[in-house]
Amino acid sequence: MANWQELIPSTRAYLMDKVLYQLHHNDDHLEAYKVDADAYLARFNLPADLVRCIKGNDVAKMYLSGVNPYLLRAHCIGMKIPEDVSLAALRSLLTRKEYNNG
Amino acid sequence: MAEITGIYTASHTPVMLNFPDRIPASLRMEVFDAYKTMGADFAAGKPQALIVLSNDHLHNFFLNNFPAFCIGCAESYESPAEHWLHAKRRTFEGDQKLGAYLLQQAYEADFDPSFSMEMVLDHGSLTPLELSGLDPNLPIVPVLINCVQPPMPTMRRSYQLGRYLGEALRAYDGIDRIAILATGGISHDIATPRMGMVNEEFDRRFIDLMESGDIDATLAYATDFVHTAGNGCEEIRMWLAALGAANGAKYERTYYRAINDWYTGIGIGRFAL
């Protein structure tokens, strides 16, 4: 078993961390994201697959991409993703080989 | 020379405030009563300041610059940092003089913490303070340890931080009575596939070792098995810092339950000073 998907963030994970951090720590960012997610995410030069998983609230893929779990958790609550939905998405990874289970 | 009037360890989770109804009312009351008991015990020692050993959950610090240790040196601390936390906004008074003293003493003790003159406390500090009903006017000094993004300080280094902290506090002549609240852990996972699968066996063994007074065994167990108990369990670094600050005083648990629907092993304990 392992507690972390990445022991030091990759640049991909860092970019996604940056999005989730800024979304929930700047007063106007969450509103801007909700109004036009594509325009907001374009600020960060994210790879297209990460844009898709953030826009789609794909909790499982965000986790596998190495995002910091605390930022992911705050994002799920801040975006009002239903608790049982985010939990089920994470649990679906228990048997996936990409899940760093140590 | 100041007296340390109380040292407590207590879990924290925003779920207590955001989703309290995920567990039965009777269990919720049992947990909340345990926090109130802790608060009453703290108050009985009449501390003039409280050291809050906690961790920043990526609110004050981001990965562009993340300190291993940080000491608060502000006049006041707003809380909460999370816009989504179901808690009333409040401002905690800071003991700036004590914070500055601890910072200087840390360097003397070969620690190199960062410091912050403006820090917003998150649920890690707020939840146990809120639930324990501690006087909101009790001046605090936050001492933060990175437990949320590897690489992190080792378990032993966190214990050693507590050793320095206890020695520095006992030598402080600015006030007479100081208490320490170390908050975090025990087993829990935050946003991982194991979230809600509390490792109760880890928790009970860890608390047993804390109570045994065998410091090397406690540190070894924490180091070797934290990976079985979740990323949130990395916060036991604060418990180990409390162990260091206690300087050999006996530890006793006052409450423990593995609460899977709150995703957390809820543990509270104190040192017999």
CSV table of C-alpha atoms in Angstrom, one decimal:
chain,number,residue,atom,x,y,z
A,1,MET,CA,0.0,0.0,0.0
A,2,ALA,CA,1.1,3.6,-0.6
A,3,ASN,CA,-0.3,6.9,0.6
A,4,TRP,CA,0.7,8.9,-2.5
A,5,GLN,CA,0.3,8.5,-6.2
A,6,GLU,CA,3.5,10.5,-6.8
A,7,LEU,CA,6.2,11.0,-4.3
A,8,ILE,CA,7.1,14.3,-5.9
A,9,PRO,CA,4.7,16.0,-8.2
A,10,SER,CA,5.3,15.7,-12.0
A,11,THR,CA,4.9,18.9,-14.0
A,12,ARG,CA,1.6,17.6,-15.2
A,13,ALA,CA,0.4,17.1,-11.7
A,14,TYR,CA,1.8,20.5,-10.7
A,15,LEU,CA,-0.2,22.2,-13.4
A,16,MET,CA,-3.4,20.5,-12.3
A,17,ASP,CA,-2.6,21.4,-8.7
A,18,LYS,CA,-2.2,25.0,-9.7
A,19,VAL,CA,-5.6,25.1,-11.3
A,20,LEU,CA,-7.4,23.5,-8.3
A,21,TYR,CA,-5.5,25.7,-5.9
A,22,GLN,CA,-6.3,29.0,-7.7
A,23,LEU,CA,-9.9,28.0,-8.3
A,24,HIS,CA,-10.6,27.8,-4.6
A,25,HIS,CA,-8.3,30.5,-3.3
A,26,ASN,CA,-9.2,33.5,-5.4
A,27,ASP,CA,-12.5,35.1,-5.0
A,28,ASP,CA,-13.5,35.5,-8.6
A,29,HIS,CA,-11.9,32.4,-10.1
A,30,LEU,CA,-14.6,29.9,-9.3
A,31,GLU,CA,-17.2,32.2,-10.8
A,32,ALA,CA,-15.0,32.7,-13.9
A,33,TYR,CA,-14.6,29.0,-14.3
A,34,LYS,CA,-18.3,28.3,-14.0
A,35,VAL,CA,-19.1,31.0,-16.6
A,36,ASP,CA,-16.5,29.8,-19.1
A,37,ALA,CA,-14.4,26.8,-18.1
A,38,ASP,CA,-12.5,26.6,-21.4
A,39,ALA,CA,-11.4,30.3,-21.2
A,40,TYR,CA,-10.4,29.9,-17.5
A,41,LEU,CA,-8.4,26.7,-18.1
A,42,ALA,CA,-6.7,28.2,-21.1
A,43,ARG,CA,-4.7,30.3,-18.6
A,44,PHE,CA,-2.8,27.3,-17.4
A,45,ASN,CA,-1.4,25.7,-20.6
A,46,LEU,CA,-2.7,22.3,-19.5
A,47,PRO,CA,-2.5,19.2,-21.7
A,48,ALA,CA,-5.8,18.6,-23.4
A,49,ASP,CA,-6.5,15.4,-21.5
A,50,LEU,CA,-6.2,17.2,-18.2
A,51,VAL,CA,-8.5,19.9,-19.4
A,52,ARG,CA,-11.1,17.3,-20.2
A,53,CYS,CA,-10.8,15.5,-16.8
A,54,ILE,CA,-11.1,18.8,-14.9
A,55,LYS,CA,-14.0,20.0,-16.9
A,56,GLY,CA,-15.7,16.6,-16.7
A,57,ASN,CA,-15.2,16.4,-12.9
A,58,ASP,CA,-13.5,13.1,-13.6
A,59,VAL,CA,-12.4,12.5,-10.0
A,60,ALA,CA,-10.8,9.1,-10.8
A,61,LYS,CA,-8.6,10.4,-13.6
A,62,MET,CA,-7.6,13.5,-11.7
A,63,TYR,CA,-6.4,11.2,-8.9
A,64,LEU,CA,-4.5,9.0,-11.3
A,65,SER,CA,-2.9,12.0,-12.8
A,66,GLY,CA,-1.2,12.7,-9.6
A,67,VAL,CA,-3.0,15.7,-8.4
A,68,ASN,CA,-2.5,16.4,-4.7
A,69,PRO,CA,-5.3,14.6,-2.9
A,70,TYR,CA,-6.0,17.5,-0.5
A,71,LEU,CA,-6.5,19.8,-3.5
A,72,LEU,CA,-8.7,17.2,-5.2
A,73,ARG,CA,-10.8,16.8,-2.0
A,74,ALA,CA,-11.3,20.5,-1.6
A,75,HIS,CA,-12.2,20.7,-5.3
A,76,CYS,CA,-14.9,18.0,-4.9
A,77,ILE,CA,-16.5,19.8,-2.0
A,78,GLY,CA,-16.1,23.3,-3.5
A,79,MET,CA,-17.6,22.1,-6.8
A,80,LYS,CA,-20.4,20.4,-4.8
A,81,ILE,CA,-19.7,17.0,-6.5
A,82,PRO,CA,-22.0,14.7,-4.5
A,83,GLU,CA,-20.0,13.0,-1.8
A,84,ASP,CA,-21.1,9.5,-2.8
A,85,VAL,CA,-20.2,10.2,-6.4
A,86,SER,CA,-16.6,11.3,-5.7
A,87,LEU,CA,-16.2,8.4,-3.3
A,88,ALA,CA,-17.5,5.8,-5.8
A,89,ALA,CA,-15.1,7.2,-8.4
A,90,LEU,CA,-12.1,6.9,-6.2
A,91,ARG,CA,-13.2,3.4,-5.0
A,92,SER,CA,-13.4,2.3,-8.6
A,93,LEU,CA,-9.6,2.5,-8.8
A,94,LEU,CA,-8.9,0.0,-6.0
A,95,THR,CA,-8.2,-2.8,-8.5
A,96,ARG,CA,-6.8,-0.7,-11.3
A,97,LYS,CA,-3.1,-1.2,-12.1
A,98,GLU,CA,-2.5,2.5,-12.4
A,99,TYR,CA,-3.4,3.0,-8.8
A,100,ASN,CA,-0.2,3.2,-6.9
A,101,ASN,CA,-1.0,0.7,-4.2
A,102,GLY,CA,2.6,0.4,-3.2
B,1,MET,CA,10.0,30.1,33.3
B,2,ALA,CA,6.6,29.0,31.9
B,3,GLU,CA,4.7,26.0,32.9
B,4,ILE,CA,3.2,23.8,30.2
B,5,THR,CA,-0.3,23.2,31.6
B,6,GLY,CA,-1.6,20.7,29.1
B,7,ILE,CA,-0.6,18.8,26.0
B,8,TYR,CA,-3.3,17.2,24.0
B,9,THR,CA,-3.4,15.2,20.7
B,10,ALA,CA,-6.7,15.3,18.8
B,11,SER,CA,-7.8,14.3,15.3
B,12,HIS,CA,-9.4,16.8,13.0
B,13,THR,CA,-11.5,16.4,9.9
B,14,PRO,CA,-13.7,18.9,8.0
B,15,VAL,CA,-16.3,16.1,7.7
B,16,MET,CA,-17.2,16.8,11.4
B,17,LEU,CA,-18.5,20.2,10.4
B,18,ASN,CA,-19.5,19.6,6.7
B,19,PHE,CA,-21.2,16.2,6.9
B,20,PRO,CA,-21.8,15.6,10.6
B,21,ASP,CA,-25.0,13.6,9.8
B,22,ARG,CA,-23.1,10.8,8.1
B,23,ILE,CA,-22.9,9.1,11.4
B,24,PRO,CA,-25.7,8.4,14.0
B,25,ALA,CA,-26.6,11.2,16.3
B,26,SER,CA,-25.5,9.2,19.4
B,27,LEU,CA,-22.1,8.6,18.0
B,28,ARG,CA,-21.7,12.2,16.9
B,29,MET,CA,-22.6,13.4,20.4
B,30,GLU,CA,-20.1,10.9,21.9
B,31,VAL,CA,-17.3,12.4,19.7
B,32,PHE,CA,-18.3,16.0,20.3
B,33,ASP,CA,-18.5,15.4,24.1
B,34,ALA,CA,-14.9,14.0,24.0
B,35,TYR,CA,-13.8,17.3,22.4
B,36,LYS,CA,-15.7,19.3,25.0
B,37,THR,CA,-14.0,17.3,27.8
B,38,MET,CA,-10.6,18.1,26.2
B,39,GLY,CA,-11.5,21.8,26.1
B,40,ALA,CA,-12.6,21.8,29.8
B,41,ASP,CA,-9.4,20.1,30.7
B,42,PHE,CA,-7.3,22.7,28.8
B,43,ALA,CA,-9.3,25.5,30.5
B,44,ALA,CA,-8.7,24.1,34.0
B,45,GLY,CA,-4.9,24.8,33.6
B,46,LYS,CA,-5.7,28.4,32.9
B,47,PRO,CA,-3.2,28.7,30.0
B,48,GLN,CA,-2.4,32.3,28.8
B,49,ALA,CA,-1.5,31.0,25.3
B,50,LEU,CA,-2.0,27.9,23.2
B,51,ILE,CA,0.5,26.4,20.8
B,52,VAL,CA,-1.5,24.8,17.9
B,53,LEU,CA,0.6,22.1,16.3
B,54,SER,CA,-1.1,21.5,13.0
B,55,ASN,CA,-0.6,21.4,9.2
B,56,ASP,CA,-1.6,23.6,6.4
B,57,HIS,CA,-3.8,21.8,3.9
B,58,LEU,CA,-2.5,23.7,0.9
B,59,HIS,CA,-4.2,27.0,1.7
B,60,ASN,CA,-1.5,29.3,3.0
B,61,PHE,CA,1.2,27.4,1.1
B,62,PHE,CA,1.3,26.0,-2.4
B,63,LEU,CA,3.8,23.9,-4.2
B,64,ASN,CA,5.7,26.9,-5.6
B,65,ASN,CA,7.1,27.3,-2.0
B,66,PHE,CA,6.2,24.8,0.7
B,67,PRO,CA,7.9,24.9,4.1
B,68,ALA,CA,8.6,21.8,6.1
B,69,PHE,CA,8.0,23.8,9.3
B,70,CYS,CA,6.4,27.2,9.8
B,71,ILE,CA,5.8,29.2,12.9
B,72,GLY,CA,3.1,31.9,13.0
B,73,CYS,CA,4.3,35.3,14.2
B,74,ALA,CA,1.1,37.3,13.5
B,75,GLU,CA,-1.0,39.4,15.8
B,76,SER,CA,-4.1,37.6,14.7
B,77,TYR,CA,-5.3,34.8,12.5
B,78,GLU,CA,-8.5,34.7,10.4
B,79,SER,CA,-10.3,31.4,9.9
B,80,PRO,CA,-11.4,29.4,8.1
B,81,ALA,CA,-9.3,29.3,4.9
B,82,GLU,CA,-11.8,27.1,3.1
B,83,HIS,CA,-14.7,28.8,1.4
B,84,TRP,CA,-16.5,25.5,1.6
B,85,LEU,CA,-16.1,24.8,5.3
B,86,HIS,CA,-19.3,24.9,7.3
B,87,ALA,CA,-17.9,27.1,10.1
B,88,LYS,CA,-18.5,30.6,11.2
B,89,ARG,CA,-15.7,33.1,10.4
B,90,ARG,CA,-13.7,34.0,13.4
B,91,THR,CA,-10.4,35.7,14.2
B,92,PHE,CA,-8.0,34.2,16.7
B,93,GLU,CA,-5.7,36.4,18.7
B,94,GLY,CA,-2.1,35.6,18.1
B,95,ASP,CA,0.8,35.8,20.6
B,96,GLN,CA,3.2,37.5,18.4
B,97,LYS,CA,5.9,37.9,21.0
B,98,LEU,CA,5.8,34.1,21.8
B,99,GLY,CA,5.8,33.3,18.1
B,100,ALA,CA,8.9,35.4,17.5
B,101,TYR,CA,10.6,33.9,20.5
B,102,LEU,CA,9.9,30.4,19.3
B,103,LEU,CA,11.3,31.2,15.9
B,104,GLN,CA,14.5,32.5,17.3
B,105,GLN,CA,14.8,29.6,19.6
B,106,ALA,CA,14.3,27.2,16.7
B,107,TYR,CA,17.3,28.6,15.0
B,108,GLU,CA,19.3,28.3,18.2
B,109,ALA,CA,18.2,24.6,18.3
B,110,ASP,CA,19.4,24.0,14.7
B,111,PHE,CA,15.9,24.0,13.2
B,112,ASP,CA,15.2,26.3,10.3
B,113,PRO,CA,11.4,26.9,10.1
B,114,SER,CA,9.9,29.5,7.9
B,115,PHE,CA,7.6,32.1,9.6
B,116,SER,CA,4.4,33.8,8.6
B,117,MET,CA,3.1,37.2,9.6
B,118,GLU,CA,-0.2,36.5,7.9
B,119,MET,CA,-1.7,33.1,8.0
B,120,VAL,CA,-5.3,31.9,7.6
B,121,LEU,CA,-6.1,28.9,9.8
B,122,ASP,CA,-7.8,26.1,8.1
B,123,HIS,CA,-10.0,23.2,9.4
B,124,GLY,CA,-7.0,21.5,10.9
B,125,SER,CA,-6.7,24.2,13.6
B,126,LEU,CA,-10.3,25.4,13.6
B,127,THR,CA,-12.2,22.1,14.0
B,128,PRO,CA,-10.7,21.0,17.3
B,129,LEU,CA,-10.7,24.5,18.7
B,130,GLU,CA,-14.3,25.0,17.7
B,131,LEU,CA,-15.5,21.6,19.0
B,132,SER,CA,-13.6,21.9,22.3
B,133,GLY,CA,-15.1,25.2,23.0
B,134,LEU,CA,-11.8,26.8,23.9
B,135,ASP,CA,-11.9,30.5,24.6
B,136,PRO,CA,-11.6,32.2,21.2
B,137,ASN,CA,-9.7,35.0,22.9
B,138,LEU,CA,-6.9,32.6,24.1
B,139,PRO,CA,-3.9,33.8,22.1
B,140,ILE,CA,-2.4,31.2,19.9
B,141,VAL,CA,0.8,30.4,18.1
B,142,PRO,CA,0.4,28.1,15.1
B,143,VAL,CA,3.3,25.7,14.5
B,144,LEU,CA,2.8,23.9,11.2
B,145,ILE,CA,4.4,20.8,9.9
B,146,ASN,CA,4.2,19.7,6.2
B,147,CYS,CA,2.1,16.5,6.2
B,148,VAL,CA,0.3,17.0,2.9
B,149,GLN,CA,2.9,16.8,0.2
B,150,PRO,CA,5.9,14.5,0.0
B,151,PRO,CA,8.7,14.7,0.7
B,152,MET,CA,8.0,15.5,4.3
B,153,PRO,CA,10.0,15.9,7.5
B,154,THR,CA,10.7,12.5,9.0
B,155,MET,CA,8.8,11.2,11.9
B,156,ARG,CA,11.9,11.4,14.1
B,157,ARG,CA,12.6,15.0,13.0
B,158,SER,CA,9.0,15.9,13.9
B,159,TYR,CA,9.5,14.4,17.4
B,160,GLN,CA,12.8,16.4,17.7
B,161,LEU,CA,10.9,19.5,16.7
B,162,GLY,CA,8.6,18.8,19.7
B,163,ARG,CA,11.6,18.4,22.0
B,164,TYR,CA,12.9,21.8,21.1
B,165,LEU,CA,9.4,23.3,21.4
B,166,GLY,CA,8.9,21.9,24.9
B,167,GLU,CA,12.4,23.1,26.0
B,168,ALA,CA,11.8,26.6,24.6
B,169,LEU,CA,8.4,27.0,26.1
B,170,ARG,CA,9.6,25.9,29.6
B,171,ALA,CA,12.4,28.5,29.3
B,172,TYR,CA,10.0,31.3,28.2
B,173,ASP,CA,9.6,34.1,30.7
B,174,GLY,CA,6.9,36.2,28.8
B,175,ILE,CA,4.0,34.4,30.4
B,176,ASP,CA,3.5,31.8,33.1
B,177,ARG,CA,1.2,29.1,31.6
B,178,ILE,CA,1.1,27.7,28.1
B,179,ALA,CA,-0.7,24.7,26.6
B,180,ILE,CA,-0.2,22.7,23.4
B,181,LEU,CA,-2.8,21.2,21.1
B,182,ALA,CA,-1.4,18.8,18.5
B,183,THR,CA,-4.0,18.0,15.9
B,184,GLY,CA,-4.3,15.6,13.0
B,185,GLY,CA,-4.5,11.9,12.2
B,186,ILE,CA,-5.0,9.2,13.0
B,187,SER,CA,-5.7,6.8,10.2
B,188,HIS,CA,-7.5,8.4,7.3
B,189,ASP,CA,-7.3,8.8,3.5
B,190,ILE,CA,-8.1,12.0,1.8
B,191,ALA,CA,-9.4,11.6,-1.8
B,192,THR,CA,-7.8,8.3,-2.5
B,193,PRO,CA,-9.3,4.9,-3.3
B,194,ARG,CA,-9.0,3.9,0.3
B,195,MET,CA,-11.0,6.9,1.6
B,196,GLY,CA,-13.4,5.7,4.3
B,197,MET,CA,-11.4,2.5,5.0
B,198,VAL,CA,-9.9,3.4,8.4
B,199,ASN,CA,-7.0,1.2,9.5
B,200,GLU,CA,-8.1,0.7,13.1
B,201,GLU,CA,-5.4,-1.8,13.8
B,202,PHE,CA,-2.7,0.8,13.0
B,203,ASP,CA,-4.4,3.4,15.2
B,204,ARG,CA,-4.7,1.1,18.2
B,205,ARG,CA,-1.2,-0.1,17.9
B,206,PHE,CA,0.1,3.5,17.5
B,207,ILE,CA,-1.8,4.7,20.6
B,208,ASP,CA,-0.6,1.7,22.5
B,209,LEU,CA,3.0,2.6,21.7
B,210,MET,CA,2.4,6.3,22.6
B,211,GLU,CA,1.1,5.0,26.0
B,212,SER,CA,4.0,2.6,26.4
B,213,GLY,CA,6.5,5.5,26.5
B,214,ASP,CA,8.8,3.6,24.2
B,215,ILE,CA,9.8,6.5,21.9
B,216,ASP,CA,12.0,4.6,19.5
B,217,ALA,CA,9.4,1.9,19.0
B,218,THR,CA,6.7,4.6,18.4
B,219,LEU,CA,8.8,6.4,15.9
B,220,ALA,CA,9.8,3.2,14.1
B,221,TYR,CA,6.2,2.1,13.9
B,222,ALA,CA,5.0,5.5,12.6
B,223,THR,CA,7.8,5.5,10.0
B,224,ASP,CA,7.4,1.9,8.8
B,225,PHE,CA,3.6,1.6,8.8
B,226,VAL,CA,2.1,5.0,8.1
B,227,HIS,CA,1.7,3.9,4.5
B,228,THR,CA,-0.9,1.4,5.6
B,229,ALA,CA,-3.0,4.0,7.3
B,230,GLY,CA,-3.6,6.7,4.7
B,231,ASN,CA,-2.3,10.0,3.5
B,232,GLY,CA,-4.1,11.8,6.3
B,233,CYS,CA,-2.3,9.6,8.8
B,234,GLU,CA,0.9,11.5,7.8
B,235,GLU,CA,-0.5,14.0,10.3
B,236,ILE,CA,0.7,11.9,13.2
B,237,ARG,CA,3.8,14.0,12.9
B,238,MET,CA,2.0,16.4,15.2
B,239,TRP,CA,1.4,13.7,17.7
B,240,LEU,CA,5.1,12.9,17.6
B,241,ALA,CA,6.0,16.5,18.1
B,242,ALA,CA,3.7,16.5,21.2
B,243,LEU,CA,5.4,13.4,22.4
B,244,GLY,CA,8.7,15.3,22.1
B,245,ALA,CA,7.4,18.4,23.9
B,246,ALA,CA,6.0,16.2,26.7
B,247,ASN,CA,9.6,15.3,27.6
B,248,GLY,CA,8.8,11.8,29.0
B,249,ALA,CA,5.4,12.5,30.5
B,250,LYS,CA,3.1,9.6,30.3
B,251,TYR,CA,0.5,9.6,27.5
B,252,GLU,CA,-3.0,8.3,27.9
B,253,ARG,CA,-5.9,8.1,25.4
B,254,THR,CA,-9.1,9.7,26.4
B,255,TYR,CA,-11.1,8.7,23.3
B,256,TYR,CA,-10.8,6.5,20.2
B,257,ARG,CA,-13.1,5.3,17.6
B,258,ALA,CA,-12.6,4.3,14.0
B,259,ILE,CA,-15.4,6.1,12.2
B,260,ASN,CA,-15.4,5.0,8.6
B,261,ASP,CA,-18.3,7.3,7.6
B,262,TRP,CA,-16.3,10.2,8.8
B,263,TYR,CA,-13.3,8.6,7.0
B,264,THR,CA,-11.2,9.0,10.1
B,265,GLY,CA,-9.8,7.3,13.2
B,266,ILE,CA,-10.9,9.8,15.8
B,267,GLY,CA,-8.4,9.8,18.6
B,268,ILE,CA,-7.9,12.2,21.5
B,269,GLY,CA,-5.3,11.9,24.3
B,270,ARG,CA,-3.3,13.8,26.8
B,271,PHE,CA,0.0,13.8,28.6
B,272,ALA,CA,0.0,13.6,32.4
B,273,LEU,CA,2.3,16.5,33.1
